Tab-separated table of N, CA and C in Angstrom:
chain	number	residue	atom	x	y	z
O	1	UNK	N	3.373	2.795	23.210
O	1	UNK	CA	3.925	1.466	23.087
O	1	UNK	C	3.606	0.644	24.336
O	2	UNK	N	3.714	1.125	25.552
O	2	UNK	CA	3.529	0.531	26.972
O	2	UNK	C	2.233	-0.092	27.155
O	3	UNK	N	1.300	0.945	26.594
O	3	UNK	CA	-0.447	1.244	26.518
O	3	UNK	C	-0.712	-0.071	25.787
O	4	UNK	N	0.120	-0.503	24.784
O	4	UNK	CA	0.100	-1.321	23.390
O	4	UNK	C	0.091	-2.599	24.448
O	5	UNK	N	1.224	-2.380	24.267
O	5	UNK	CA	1.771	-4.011	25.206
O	5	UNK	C	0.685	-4.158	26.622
O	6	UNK	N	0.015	-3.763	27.492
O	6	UNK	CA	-0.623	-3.632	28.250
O	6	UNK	C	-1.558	-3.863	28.375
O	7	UNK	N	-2.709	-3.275	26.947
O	7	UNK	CA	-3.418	-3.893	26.767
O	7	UNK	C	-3.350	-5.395	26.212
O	8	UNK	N	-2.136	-6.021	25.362
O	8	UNK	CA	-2.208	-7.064	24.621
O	8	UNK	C	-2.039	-8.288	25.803
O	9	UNK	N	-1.605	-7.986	27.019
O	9	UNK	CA	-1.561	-8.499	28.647
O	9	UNK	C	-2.377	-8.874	28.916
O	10	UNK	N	-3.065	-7.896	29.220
O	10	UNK	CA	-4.246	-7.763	29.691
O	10	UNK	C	-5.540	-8.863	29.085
O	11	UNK	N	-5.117	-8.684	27.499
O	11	UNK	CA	-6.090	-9.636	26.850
O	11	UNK	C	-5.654	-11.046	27.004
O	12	UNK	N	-4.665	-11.346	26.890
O	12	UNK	CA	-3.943	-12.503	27.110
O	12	UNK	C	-4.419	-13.220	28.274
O	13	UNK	N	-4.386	-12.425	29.637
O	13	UNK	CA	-4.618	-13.153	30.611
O	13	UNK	C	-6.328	-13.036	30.684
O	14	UNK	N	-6.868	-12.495	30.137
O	14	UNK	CA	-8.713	-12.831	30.416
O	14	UNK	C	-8.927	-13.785	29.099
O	15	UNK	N	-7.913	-13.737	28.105
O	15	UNK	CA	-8.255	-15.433	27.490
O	15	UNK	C	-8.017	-16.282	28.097
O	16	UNK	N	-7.128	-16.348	28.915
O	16	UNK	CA	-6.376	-17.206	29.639
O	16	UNK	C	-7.818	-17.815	31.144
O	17	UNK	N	-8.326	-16.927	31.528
O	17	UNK	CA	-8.918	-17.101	32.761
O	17	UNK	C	-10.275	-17.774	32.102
O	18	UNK	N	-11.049	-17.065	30.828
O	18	UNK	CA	-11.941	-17.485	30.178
O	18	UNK	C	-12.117	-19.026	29.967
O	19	UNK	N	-10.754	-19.116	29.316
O	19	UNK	CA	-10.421	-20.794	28.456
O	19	UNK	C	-10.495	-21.775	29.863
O	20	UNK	N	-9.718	-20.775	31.108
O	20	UNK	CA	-9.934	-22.134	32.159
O	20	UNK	C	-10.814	-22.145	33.023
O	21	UNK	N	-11.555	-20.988	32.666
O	21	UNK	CA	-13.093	-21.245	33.165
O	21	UNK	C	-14.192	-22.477	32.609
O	22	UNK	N	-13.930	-22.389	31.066
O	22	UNK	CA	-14.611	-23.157	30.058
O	22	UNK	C	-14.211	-24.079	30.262
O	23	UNK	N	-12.973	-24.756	30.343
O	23	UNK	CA	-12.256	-26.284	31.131
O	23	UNK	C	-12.762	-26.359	31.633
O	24	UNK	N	-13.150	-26.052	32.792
O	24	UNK	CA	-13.152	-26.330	34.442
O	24	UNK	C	-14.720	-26.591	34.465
O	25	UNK	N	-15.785	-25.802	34.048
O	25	UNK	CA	-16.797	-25.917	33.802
O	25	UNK	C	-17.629	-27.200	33.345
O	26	UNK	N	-16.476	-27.279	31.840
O	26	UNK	CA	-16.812	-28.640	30.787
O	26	UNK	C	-16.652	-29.865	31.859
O	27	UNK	N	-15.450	-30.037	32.017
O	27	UNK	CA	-14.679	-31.139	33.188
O	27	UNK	C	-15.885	-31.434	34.251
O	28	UNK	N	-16.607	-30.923	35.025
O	28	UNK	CA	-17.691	-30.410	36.226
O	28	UNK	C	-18.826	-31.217	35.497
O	29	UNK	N	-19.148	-30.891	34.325
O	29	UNK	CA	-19.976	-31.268	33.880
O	29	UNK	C	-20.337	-32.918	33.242
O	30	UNK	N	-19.025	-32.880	32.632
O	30	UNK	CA	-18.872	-34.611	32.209
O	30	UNK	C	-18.512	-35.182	33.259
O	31	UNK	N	-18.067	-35.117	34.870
O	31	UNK	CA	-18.237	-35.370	35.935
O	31	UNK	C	-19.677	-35.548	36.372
O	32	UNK	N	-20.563	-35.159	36.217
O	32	UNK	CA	-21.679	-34.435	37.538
O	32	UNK	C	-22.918	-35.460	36.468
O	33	UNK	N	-22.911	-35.283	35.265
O	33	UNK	CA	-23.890	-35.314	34.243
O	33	UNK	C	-23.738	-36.875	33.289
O	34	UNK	N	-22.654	-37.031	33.172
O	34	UNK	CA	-22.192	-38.360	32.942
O	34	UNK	C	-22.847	-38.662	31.990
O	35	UNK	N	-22.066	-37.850	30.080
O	35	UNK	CA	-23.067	-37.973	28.757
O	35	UNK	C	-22.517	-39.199	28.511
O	36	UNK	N	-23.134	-40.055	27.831
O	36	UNK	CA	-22.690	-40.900	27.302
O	36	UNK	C	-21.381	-40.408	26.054
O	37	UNK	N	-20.971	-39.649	25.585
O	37	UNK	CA	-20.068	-39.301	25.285
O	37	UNK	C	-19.368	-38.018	25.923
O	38	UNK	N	-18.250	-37.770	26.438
O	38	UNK	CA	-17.700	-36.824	27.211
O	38	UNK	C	-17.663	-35.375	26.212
O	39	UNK	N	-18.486	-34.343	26.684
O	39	UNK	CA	-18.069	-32.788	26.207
O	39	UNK	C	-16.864	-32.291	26.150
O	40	UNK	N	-16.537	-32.319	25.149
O	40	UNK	CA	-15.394	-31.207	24.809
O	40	UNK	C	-15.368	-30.141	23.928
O	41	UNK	N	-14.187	-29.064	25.094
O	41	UNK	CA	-14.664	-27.646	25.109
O	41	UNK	C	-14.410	-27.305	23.360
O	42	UNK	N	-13.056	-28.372	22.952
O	42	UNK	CA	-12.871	-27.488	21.259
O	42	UNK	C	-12.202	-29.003	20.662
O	43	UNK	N	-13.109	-29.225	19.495
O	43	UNK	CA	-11.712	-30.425	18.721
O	43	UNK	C	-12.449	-30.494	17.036
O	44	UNK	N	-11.421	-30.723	16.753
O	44	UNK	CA	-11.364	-30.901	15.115
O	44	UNK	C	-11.493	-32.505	14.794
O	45	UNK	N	-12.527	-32.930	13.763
O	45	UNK	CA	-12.405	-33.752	13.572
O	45	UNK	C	-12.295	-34.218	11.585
O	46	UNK	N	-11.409	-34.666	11.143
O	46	UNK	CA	-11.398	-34.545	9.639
O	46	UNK	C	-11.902	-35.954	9.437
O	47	UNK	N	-13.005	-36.119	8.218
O	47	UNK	CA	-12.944	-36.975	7.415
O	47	UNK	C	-13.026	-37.225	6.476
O	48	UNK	N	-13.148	-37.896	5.363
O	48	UNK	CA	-12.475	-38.036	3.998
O	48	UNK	C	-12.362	-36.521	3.278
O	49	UNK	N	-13.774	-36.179	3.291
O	49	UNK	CA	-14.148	-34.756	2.089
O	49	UNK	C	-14.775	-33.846	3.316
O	50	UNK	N	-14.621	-34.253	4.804
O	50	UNK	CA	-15.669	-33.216	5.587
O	50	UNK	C	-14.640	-32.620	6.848
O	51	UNK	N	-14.815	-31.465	7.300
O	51	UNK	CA	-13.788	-30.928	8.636
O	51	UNK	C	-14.854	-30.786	9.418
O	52	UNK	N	-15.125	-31.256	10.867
O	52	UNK	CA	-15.782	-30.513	11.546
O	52	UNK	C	-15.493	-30.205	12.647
O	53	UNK	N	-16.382	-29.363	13.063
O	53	UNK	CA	-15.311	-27.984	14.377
O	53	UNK	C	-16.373	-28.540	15.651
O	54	UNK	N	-16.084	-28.225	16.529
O	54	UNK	CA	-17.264	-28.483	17.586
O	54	UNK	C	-16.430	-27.126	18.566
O	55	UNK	N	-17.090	-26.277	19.291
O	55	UNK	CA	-16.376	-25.484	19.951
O	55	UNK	C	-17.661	-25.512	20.947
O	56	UNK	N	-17.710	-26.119	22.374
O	56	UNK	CA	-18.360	-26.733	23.492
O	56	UNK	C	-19.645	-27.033	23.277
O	57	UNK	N	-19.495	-28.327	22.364
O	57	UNK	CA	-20.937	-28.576	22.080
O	57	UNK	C	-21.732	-28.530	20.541
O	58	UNK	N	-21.343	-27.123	20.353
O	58	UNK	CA	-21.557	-26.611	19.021
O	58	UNK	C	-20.781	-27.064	17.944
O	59	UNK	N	-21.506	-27.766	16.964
O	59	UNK	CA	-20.436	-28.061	15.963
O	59	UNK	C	-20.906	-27.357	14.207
O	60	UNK	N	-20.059	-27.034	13.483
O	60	UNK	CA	-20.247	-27.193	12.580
O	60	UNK	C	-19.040	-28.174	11.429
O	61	UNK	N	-20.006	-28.195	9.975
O	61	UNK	CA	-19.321	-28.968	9.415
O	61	UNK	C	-18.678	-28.243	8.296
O	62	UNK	N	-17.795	-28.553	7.250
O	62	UNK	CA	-17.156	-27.808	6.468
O	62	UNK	C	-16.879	-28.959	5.240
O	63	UNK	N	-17.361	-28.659	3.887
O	63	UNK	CA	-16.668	-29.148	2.728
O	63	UNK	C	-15.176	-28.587	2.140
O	64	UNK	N	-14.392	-29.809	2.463
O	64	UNK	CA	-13.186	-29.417	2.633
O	64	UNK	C	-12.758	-29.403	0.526
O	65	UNK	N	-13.646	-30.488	-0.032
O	65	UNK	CA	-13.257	-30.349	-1.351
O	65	UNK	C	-14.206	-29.033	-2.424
O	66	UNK	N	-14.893	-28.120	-1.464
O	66	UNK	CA	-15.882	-27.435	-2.500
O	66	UNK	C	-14.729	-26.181	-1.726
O	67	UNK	N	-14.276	-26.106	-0.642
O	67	UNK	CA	-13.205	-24.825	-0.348
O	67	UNK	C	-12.059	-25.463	-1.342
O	68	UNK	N	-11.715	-26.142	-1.259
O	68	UNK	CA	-10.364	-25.945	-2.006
O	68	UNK	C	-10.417	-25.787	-3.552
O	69	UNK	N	-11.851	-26.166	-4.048
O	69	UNK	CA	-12.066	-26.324	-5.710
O	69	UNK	C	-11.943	-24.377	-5.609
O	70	UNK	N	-13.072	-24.050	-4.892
O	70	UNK	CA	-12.844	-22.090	-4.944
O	70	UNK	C	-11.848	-21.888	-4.759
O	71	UNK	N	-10.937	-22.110	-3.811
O	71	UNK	CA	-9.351	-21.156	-3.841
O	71	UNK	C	-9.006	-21.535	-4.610
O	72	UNK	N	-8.351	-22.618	-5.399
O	72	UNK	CA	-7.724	-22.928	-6.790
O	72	UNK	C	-8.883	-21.993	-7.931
O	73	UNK	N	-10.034	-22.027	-8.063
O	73	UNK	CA	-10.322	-20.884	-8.766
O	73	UNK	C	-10.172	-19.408	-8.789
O	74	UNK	N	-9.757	-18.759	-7.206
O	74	UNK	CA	-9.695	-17.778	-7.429
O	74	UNK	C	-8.378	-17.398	-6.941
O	75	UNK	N	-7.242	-18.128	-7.013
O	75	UNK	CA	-6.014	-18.440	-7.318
O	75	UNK	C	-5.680	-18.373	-9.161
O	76	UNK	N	-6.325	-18.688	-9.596
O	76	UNK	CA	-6.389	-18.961	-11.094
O	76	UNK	C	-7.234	-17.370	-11.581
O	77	UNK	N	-7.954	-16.790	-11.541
O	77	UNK	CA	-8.229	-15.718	-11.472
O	77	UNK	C	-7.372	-14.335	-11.113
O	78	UNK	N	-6.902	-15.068	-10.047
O	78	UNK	CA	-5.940	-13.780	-9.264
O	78	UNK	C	-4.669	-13.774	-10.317
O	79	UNK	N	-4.093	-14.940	-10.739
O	79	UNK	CA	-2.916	-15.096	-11.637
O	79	UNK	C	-3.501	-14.028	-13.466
O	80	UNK	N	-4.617	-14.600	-13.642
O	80	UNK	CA	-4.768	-14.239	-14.970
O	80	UNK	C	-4.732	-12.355	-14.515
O	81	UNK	N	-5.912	-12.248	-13.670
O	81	UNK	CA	-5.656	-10.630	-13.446
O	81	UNK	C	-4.691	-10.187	-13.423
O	82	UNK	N	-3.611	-10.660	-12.420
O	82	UNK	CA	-2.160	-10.198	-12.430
O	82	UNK	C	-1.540	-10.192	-13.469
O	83	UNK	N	-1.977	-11.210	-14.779
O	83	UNK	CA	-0.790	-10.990	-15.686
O	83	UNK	C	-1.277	-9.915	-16.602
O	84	UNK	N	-2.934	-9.711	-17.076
O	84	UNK	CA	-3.172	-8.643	-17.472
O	84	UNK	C	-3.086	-7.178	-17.004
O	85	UNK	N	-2.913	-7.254	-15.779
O	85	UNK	CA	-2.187	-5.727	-15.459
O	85	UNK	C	-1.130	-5.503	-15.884
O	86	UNK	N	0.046	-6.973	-14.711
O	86	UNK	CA	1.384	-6.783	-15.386
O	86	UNK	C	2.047	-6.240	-16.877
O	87	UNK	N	1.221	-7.286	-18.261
O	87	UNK	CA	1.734	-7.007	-19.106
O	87	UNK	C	0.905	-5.648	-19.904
O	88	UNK	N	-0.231	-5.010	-19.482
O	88	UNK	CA	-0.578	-3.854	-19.916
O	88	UNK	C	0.558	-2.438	-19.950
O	89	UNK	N	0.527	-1.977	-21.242
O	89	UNK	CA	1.540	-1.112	-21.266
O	89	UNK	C	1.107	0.214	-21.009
O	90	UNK	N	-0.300	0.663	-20.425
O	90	UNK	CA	-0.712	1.772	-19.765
O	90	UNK	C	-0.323	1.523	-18.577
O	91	UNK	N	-0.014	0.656	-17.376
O	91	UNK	CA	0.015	0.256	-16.043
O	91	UNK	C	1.704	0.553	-16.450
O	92	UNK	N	2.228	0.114	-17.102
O	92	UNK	CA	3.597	0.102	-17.058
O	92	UNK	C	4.190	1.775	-17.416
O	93	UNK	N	3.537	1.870	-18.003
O	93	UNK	CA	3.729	3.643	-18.840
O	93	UNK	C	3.631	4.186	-17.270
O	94	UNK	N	2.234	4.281	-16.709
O	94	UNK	CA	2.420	4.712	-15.357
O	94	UNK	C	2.994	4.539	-14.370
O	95	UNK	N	3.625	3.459	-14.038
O	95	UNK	CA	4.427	2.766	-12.920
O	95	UNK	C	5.415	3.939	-13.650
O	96	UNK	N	6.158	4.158	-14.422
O	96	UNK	CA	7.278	4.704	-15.354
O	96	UNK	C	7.093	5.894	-14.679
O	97	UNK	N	5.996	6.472	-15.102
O	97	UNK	CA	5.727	7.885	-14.994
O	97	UNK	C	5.985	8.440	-13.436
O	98	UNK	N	5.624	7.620	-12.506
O	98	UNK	CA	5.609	7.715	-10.975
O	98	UNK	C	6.581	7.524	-10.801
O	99	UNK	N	7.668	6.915	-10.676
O	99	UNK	CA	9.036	6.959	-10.670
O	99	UNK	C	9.529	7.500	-10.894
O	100	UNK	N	9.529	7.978	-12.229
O	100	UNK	CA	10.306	9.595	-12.993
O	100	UNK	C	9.907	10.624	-12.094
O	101	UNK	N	8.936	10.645	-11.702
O	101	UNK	CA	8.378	12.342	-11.418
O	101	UNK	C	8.814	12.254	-9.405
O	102	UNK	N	8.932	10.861	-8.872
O	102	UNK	CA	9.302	10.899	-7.622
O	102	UNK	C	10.714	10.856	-7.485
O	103	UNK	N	11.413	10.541	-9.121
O	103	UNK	CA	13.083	10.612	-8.422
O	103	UNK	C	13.350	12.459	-9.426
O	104	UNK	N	12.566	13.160	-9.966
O	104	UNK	CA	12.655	14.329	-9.935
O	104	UNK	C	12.661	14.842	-8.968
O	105	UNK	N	11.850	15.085	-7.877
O	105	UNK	CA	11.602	15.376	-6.811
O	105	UNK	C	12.731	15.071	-5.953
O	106	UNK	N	12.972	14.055	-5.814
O	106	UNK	CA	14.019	13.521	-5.152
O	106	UNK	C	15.193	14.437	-4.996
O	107	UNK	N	15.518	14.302	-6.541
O	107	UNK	CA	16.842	15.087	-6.980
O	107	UNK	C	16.648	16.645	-6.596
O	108	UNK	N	15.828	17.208	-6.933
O	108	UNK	CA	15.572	18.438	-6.522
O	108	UNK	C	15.250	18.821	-4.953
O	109	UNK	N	15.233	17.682	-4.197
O	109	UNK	CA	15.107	18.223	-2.876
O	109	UNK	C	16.483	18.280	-2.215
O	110	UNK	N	17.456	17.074	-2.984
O	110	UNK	CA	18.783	16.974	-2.436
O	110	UNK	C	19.785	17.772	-3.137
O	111	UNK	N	19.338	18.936	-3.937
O	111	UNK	CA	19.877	19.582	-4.546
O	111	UNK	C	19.412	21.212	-3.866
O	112	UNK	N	18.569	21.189	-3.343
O	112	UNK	CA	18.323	22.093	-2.477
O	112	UNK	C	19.412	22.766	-1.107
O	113	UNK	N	19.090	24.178	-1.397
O	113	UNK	CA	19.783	25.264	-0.376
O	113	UNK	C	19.711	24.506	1.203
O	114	UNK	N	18.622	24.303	1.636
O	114	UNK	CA	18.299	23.550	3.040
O	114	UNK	C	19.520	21.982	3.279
O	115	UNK	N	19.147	21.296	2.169
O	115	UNK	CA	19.854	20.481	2.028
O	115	UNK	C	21.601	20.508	2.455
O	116	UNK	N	21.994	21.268	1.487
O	116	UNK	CA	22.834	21.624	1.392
O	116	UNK	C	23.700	22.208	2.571
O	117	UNK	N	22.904	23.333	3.081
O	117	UNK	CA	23.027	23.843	4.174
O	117	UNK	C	23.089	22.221	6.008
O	118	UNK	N	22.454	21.552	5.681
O	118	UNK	CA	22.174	20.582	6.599
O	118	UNK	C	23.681	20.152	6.254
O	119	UNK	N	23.854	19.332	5.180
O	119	UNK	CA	25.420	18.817	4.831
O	119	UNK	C	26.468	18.959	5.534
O	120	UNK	N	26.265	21.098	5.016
O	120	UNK	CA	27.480	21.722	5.681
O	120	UNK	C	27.709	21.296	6.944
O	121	UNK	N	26.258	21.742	7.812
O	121	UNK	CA	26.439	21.628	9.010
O	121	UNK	C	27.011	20.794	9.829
O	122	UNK	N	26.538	19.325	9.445
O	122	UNK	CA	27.038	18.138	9.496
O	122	UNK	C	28.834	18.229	9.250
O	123	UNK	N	29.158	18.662	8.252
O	123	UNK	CA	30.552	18.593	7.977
O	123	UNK	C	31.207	19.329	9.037
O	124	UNK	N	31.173	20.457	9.368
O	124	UNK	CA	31.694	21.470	10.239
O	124	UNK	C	31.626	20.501	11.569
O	125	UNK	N	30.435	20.268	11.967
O	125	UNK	CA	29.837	19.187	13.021
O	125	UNK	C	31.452	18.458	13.385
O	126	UNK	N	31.411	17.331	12.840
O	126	UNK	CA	32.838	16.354	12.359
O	126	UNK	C	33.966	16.347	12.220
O	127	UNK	N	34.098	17.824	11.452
O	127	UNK	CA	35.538	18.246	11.553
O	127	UNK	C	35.701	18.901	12.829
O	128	UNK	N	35.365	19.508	13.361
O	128	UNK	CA	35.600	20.115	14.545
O	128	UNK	C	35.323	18.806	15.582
O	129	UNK	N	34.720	17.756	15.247
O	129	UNK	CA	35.097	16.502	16.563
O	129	UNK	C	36.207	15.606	16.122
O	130	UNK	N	36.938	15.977	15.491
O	130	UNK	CA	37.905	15.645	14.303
O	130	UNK	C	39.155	16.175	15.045
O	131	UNK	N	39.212	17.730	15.328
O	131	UNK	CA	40.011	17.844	15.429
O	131	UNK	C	40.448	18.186	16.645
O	132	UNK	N	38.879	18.257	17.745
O	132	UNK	CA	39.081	18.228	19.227
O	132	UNK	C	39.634	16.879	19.457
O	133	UNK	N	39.438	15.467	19.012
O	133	UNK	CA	39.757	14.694	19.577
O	133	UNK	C	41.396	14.050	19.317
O	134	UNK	N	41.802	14.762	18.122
O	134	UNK	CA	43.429	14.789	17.573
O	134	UNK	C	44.255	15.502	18.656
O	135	UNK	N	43.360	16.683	18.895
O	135	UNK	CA	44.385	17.746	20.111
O	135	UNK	C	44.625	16.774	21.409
O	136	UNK	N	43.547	15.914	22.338
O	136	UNK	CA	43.776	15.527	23.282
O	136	UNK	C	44.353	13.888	23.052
């Protein structure tokens, strides 16, 4: 967990040093070089039907109405699939079947000697802190 968090630090602050390297750089430059339009390191610009990205310099463009016509199609796809699984009565027979046979199991494990035995233990456990703590 430490290792986890440590590294996720770690990354944090070399984005961190990166991004204000790339500032500091850009800034130096539209200083020193003087474009007729000023470099910037990242910006979005939307217009009517177009998104475009520029990330220092580099831009690309994006059709914002030919992405959204595909996700509404495969939004509409994803629904019809879903309902033909859903209402298939082999998918349902099986969903059935997996349930039955995991709360068999179930039952038979909590019906078990081990089980059982754990219970006890537990009980004895309790009563005896039950009745040390009545005495004092």
């Amino acid at each position: 967990m430490l290792r986890c968090l440590a590294i996720i630090i770690t990354l944090g602050v070399f984005l961190t040093v990166v991004s204000l390297g790339v500032n500091l750089s850009v800034a130096r430059f539209n200083q020193t070089v003087l474009p007729p339009e000023p470099i910037k390191p990242f910006y979005i610009k939307e217009q009517s039907d177009r998104l475009q990205i520029a990330l220092v310099g580099e831009t690309i463009e994006v059709n914002k109405k030919a992405i959204e016509n595909k996700l509404v199609t495969y939004l509409e796809i994803g629904r019809q699939q879903w309902t033909a699984v859903k209402d298939n009565p082999y998918f349902i027979h099986q969903v059935a079947s997996i349930f039955s046979h995991a709360r068999q199991k179930w039952d038979l494990w909590l019906n078990s000697d081990q089980v059982k035995a754990v219970n006890g233990w537990i009980k004895e456990q309790l009563d005896s802190y039950q009745s040390d703590s009545h005495k004092s």
